[in-house]
Coordinates of C-alpha atoms in Angstrom, one line a residue:
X388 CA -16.9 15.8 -22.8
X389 CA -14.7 13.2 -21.5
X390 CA -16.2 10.6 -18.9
X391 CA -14.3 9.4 -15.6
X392 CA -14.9 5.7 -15.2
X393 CA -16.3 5.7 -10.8
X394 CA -15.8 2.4 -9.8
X395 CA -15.5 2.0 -6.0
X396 CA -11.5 0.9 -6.7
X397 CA -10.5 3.8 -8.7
X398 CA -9.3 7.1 -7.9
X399 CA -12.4 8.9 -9.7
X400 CA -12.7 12.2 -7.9
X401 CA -8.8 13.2 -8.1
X402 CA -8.8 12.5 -12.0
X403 CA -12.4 14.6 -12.2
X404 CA -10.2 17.5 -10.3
X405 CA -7.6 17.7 -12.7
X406 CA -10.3 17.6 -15.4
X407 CA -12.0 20.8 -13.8
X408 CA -8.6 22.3 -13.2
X409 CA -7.2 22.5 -16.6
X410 CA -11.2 23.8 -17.7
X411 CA -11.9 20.8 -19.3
X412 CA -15.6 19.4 -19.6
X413 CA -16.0 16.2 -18.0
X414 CA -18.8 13.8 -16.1
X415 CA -18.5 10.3 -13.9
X416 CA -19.7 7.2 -15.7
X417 CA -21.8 5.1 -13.7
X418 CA -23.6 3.2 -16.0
X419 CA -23.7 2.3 -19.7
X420 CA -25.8 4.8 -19.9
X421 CA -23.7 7.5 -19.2
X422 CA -21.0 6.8 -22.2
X423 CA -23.9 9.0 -24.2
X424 CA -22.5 12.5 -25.7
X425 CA -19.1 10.9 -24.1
X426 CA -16.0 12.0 -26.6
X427 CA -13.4 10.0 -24.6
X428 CA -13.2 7.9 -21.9
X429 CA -10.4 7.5 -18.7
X430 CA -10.4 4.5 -16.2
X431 CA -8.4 5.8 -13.2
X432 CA -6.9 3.3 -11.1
X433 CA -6.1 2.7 -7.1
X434 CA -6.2 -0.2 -5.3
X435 CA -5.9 -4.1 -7.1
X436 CA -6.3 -5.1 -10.1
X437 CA -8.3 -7.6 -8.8
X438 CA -10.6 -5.3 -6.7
X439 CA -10.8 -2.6 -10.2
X440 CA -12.3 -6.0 -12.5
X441 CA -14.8 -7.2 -9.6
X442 CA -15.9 -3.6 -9.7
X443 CA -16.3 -3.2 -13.0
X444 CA -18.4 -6.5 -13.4
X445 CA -20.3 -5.2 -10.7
X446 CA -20.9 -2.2 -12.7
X447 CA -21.9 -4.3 -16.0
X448 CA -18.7 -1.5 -17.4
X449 CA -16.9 -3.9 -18.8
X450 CA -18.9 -4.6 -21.5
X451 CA -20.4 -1.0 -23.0
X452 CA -16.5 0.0 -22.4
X453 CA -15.7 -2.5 -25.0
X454 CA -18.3 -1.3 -27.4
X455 CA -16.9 2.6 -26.8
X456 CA -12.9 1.7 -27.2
X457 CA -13.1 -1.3 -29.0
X458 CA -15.2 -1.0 -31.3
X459 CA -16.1 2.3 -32.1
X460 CA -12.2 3.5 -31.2
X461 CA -12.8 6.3 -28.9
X462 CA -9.9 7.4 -27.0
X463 CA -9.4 5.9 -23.5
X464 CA -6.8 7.0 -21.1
X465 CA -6.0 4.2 -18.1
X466 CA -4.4 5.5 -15.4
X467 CA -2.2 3.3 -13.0
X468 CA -4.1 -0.1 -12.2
X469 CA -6.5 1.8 -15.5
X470 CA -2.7 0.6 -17.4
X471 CA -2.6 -2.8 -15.8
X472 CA -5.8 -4.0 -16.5
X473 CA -5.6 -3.8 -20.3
X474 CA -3.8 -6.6 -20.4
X475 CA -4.2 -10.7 -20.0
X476 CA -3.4 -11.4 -16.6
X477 CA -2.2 -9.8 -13.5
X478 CA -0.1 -11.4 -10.6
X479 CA -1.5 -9.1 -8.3
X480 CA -4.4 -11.1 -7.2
X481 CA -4.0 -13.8 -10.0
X482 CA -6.8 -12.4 -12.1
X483 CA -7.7 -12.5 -15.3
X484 CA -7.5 -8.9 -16.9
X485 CA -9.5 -7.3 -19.6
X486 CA -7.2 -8.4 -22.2
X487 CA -6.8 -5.4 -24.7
X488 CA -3.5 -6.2 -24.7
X489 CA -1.1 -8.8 -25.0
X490 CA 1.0 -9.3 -21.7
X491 CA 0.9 -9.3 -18.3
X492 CA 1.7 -7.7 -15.2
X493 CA 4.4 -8.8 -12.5
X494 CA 5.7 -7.5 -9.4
X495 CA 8.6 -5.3 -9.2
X496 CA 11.8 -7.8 -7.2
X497 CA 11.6 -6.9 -3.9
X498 CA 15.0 -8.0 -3.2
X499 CA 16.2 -5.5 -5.5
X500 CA 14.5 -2.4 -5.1
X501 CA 11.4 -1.3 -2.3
X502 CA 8.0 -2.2 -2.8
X503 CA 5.7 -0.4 -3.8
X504 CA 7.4 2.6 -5.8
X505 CA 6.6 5.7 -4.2
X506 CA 7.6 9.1 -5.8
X507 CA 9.0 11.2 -8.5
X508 CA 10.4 9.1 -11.6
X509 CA 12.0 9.9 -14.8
X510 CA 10.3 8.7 -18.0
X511 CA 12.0 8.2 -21.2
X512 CA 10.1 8.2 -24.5
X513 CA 10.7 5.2 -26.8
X514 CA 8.4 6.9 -29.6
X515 CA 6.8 9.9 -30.5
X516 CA 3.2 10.6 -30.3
X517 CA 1.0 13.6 -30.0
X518 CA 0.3 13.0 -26.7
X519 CA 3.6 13.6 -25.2
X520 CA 5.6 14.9 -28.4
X521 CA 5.4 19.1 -26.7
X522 CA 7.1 16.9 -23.5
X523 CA 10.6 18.4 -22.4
X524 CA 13.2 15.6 -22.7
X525 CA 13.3 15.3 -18.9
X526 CA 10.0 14.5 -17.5
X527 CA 9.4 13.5 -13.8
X528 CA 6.1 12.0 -13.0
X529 CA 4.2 10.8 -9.5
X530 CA 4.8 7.0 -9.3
X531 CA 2.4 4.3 -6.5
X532 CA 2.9 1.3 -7.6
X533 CA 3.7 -2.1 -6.7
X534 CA 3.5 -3.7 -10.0
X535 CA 4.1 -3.1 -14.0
X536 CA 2.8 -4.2 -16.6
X537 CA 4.9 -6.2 -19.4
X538 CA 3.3 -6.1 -23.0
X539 CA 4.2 -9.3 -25.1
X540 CA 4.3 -6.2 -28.2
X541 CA 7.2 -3.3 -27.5
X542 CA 6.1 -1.1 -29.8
X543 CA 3.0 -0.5 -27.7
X544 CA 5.5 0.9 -24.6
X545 CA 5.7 4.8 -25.2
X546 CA 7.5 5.2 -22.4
X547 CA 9.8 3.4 -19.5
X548 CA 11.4 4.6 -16.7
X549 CA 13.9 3.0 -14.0
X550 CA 13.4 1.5 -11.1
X551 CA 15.9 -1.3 -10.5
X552 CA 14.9 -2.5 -14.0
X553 CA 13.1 -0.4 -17.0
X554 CA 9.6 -0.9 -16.8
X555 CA 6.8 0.3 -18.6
X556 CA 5.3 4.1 -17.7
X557 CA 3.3 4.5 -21.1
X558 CA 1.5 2.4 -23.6
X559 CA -0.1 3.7 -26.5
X560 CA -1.9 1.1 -29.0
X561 CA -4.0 3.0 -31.6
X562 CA -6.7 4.9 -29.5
X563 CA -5.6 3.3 -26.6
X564 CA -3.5 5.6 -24.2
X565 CA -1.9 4.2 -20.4
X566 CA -0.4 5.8 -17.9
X567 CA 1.3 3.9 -15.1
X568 CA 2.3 6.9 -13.8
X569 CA -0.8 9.5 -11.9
X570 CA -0.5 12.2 -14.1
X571 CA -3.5 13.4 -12.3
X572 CA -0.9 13.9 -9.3
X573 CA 2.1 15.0 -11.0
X574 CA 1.7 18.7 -11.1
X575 CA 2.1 20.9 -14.3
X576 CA 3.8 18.0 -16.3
X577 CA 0.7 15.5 -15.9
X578 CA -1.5 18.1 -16.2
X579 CA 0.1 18.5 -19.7
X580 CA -0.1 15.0 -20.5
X581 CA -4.1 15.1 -19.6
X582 CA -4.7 18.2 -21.6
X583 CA -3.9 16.6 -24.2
X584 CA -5.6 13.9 -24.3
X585 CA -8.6 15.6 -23.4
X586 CA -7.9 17.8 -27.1
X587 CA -7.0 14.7 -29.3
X588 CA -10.3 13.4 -27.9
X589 CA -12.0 16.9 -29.1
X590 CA -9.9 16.8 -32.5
X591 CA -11.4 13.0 -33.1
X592 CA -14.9 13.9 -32.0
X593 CA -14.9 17.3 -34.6
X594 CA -13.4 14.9 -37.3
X595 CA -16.9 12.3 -37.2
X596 CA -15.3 9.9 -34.5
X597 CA -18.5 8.2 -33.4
X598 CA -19.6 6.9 -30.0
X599 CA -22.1 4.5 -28.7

């Protein structure tokens, strides 16, 4: 069963489509009550960093999604703002982030290329990892974004893409998976991508992975 974060800043019901499209079990978190019988968990993201931690707080997430990915290493999959947050601060807003992550989050130069990204984009994988390791070398995914994030480690970038400088379009750090990217959005290919989360998450859960 994987739970969809539904904050009023996220992008809850388009993630909890895919879900249902590709067959895959799945149920909105609303409170810490419902990480229960949870094998993995994804924070979709539209809107401001900013507006996605106030919401959260609001929520009391913040802390029982700690205890589910931090502690007890359950797989989580962030999703656009769900990437930016993980780490220490954002410019968008001037917030202070979740901080899974070392790094931060800037805007893209506006005298160079225009704000925000919108479309198709090419990713290219810096590592391999099961997630993405079936992936054809070529793969275009759905891009909205304004800012990116910039992790103070590189080996937690999976993948970059281009767009007037390489940025980041994929962390992985242990359990934790990022998309910058809505795979949710970017037909068959992101589809892939979130099946296969959703069966690492499974393979985890058969193996004794506990959860909170």
């Amino acid at each position: 069963m994987i739970g969809i974060i539904n904050y009023k800043a996220g992008n809850s019901q388009s993630v909890y489509n895919a879900c249902k499209k590709i067959q895959v079990p799945c149920k909105y978190i609303n409170s810490k009550d419902d990480f229960e019988g949870i094998d993995a968990v994804i924070l979709p993201g539209v809107g401001s960093a900013a507006a996605t931690m106030e919401s959260l707080q609001e929520l009391n997430l913040i802390e029982p999604l700690e205890e589910f990915v931090l502690k007890n290493k359950n797989p989580f999959l962030g999703i656009c703002v769900g990437l930016q947050i993980l780490f220490e601060h954002s410019e968008e807003g001037d917030v202070d982030c979740l901080g899974w992550l070392k790094g931060k989050v800037v805007k893209f130069d506006n005298k160079k290329v225009r704000v925000p990204q919108i479309g198709w984009n090419k990713l290219k994988f810096l590592k391999e990892d099961e997630l993405v390791n079936n992936l054809k070398e070529a793969a275009y995914l759905y891009f909205v974004n304004s800012y990116h994030a910039i992790p103070q480690n590189r080996e937690d970038i999976l993948a970059a893409a281009d767009y007037g400088e390489e940025f980041v379009a994929m962390i992985q750090h242990d359990n934790i998976y990022a998309s910058q990217c809505h795979i949710e959005k970017s037909g068959e290919m992101g589809l892939s991508i979130l099946k296969r989360f959703c069966d690492i998450s499974s393979s985890l859960r058969q193996g004794g992975n506990t959860v909170c």
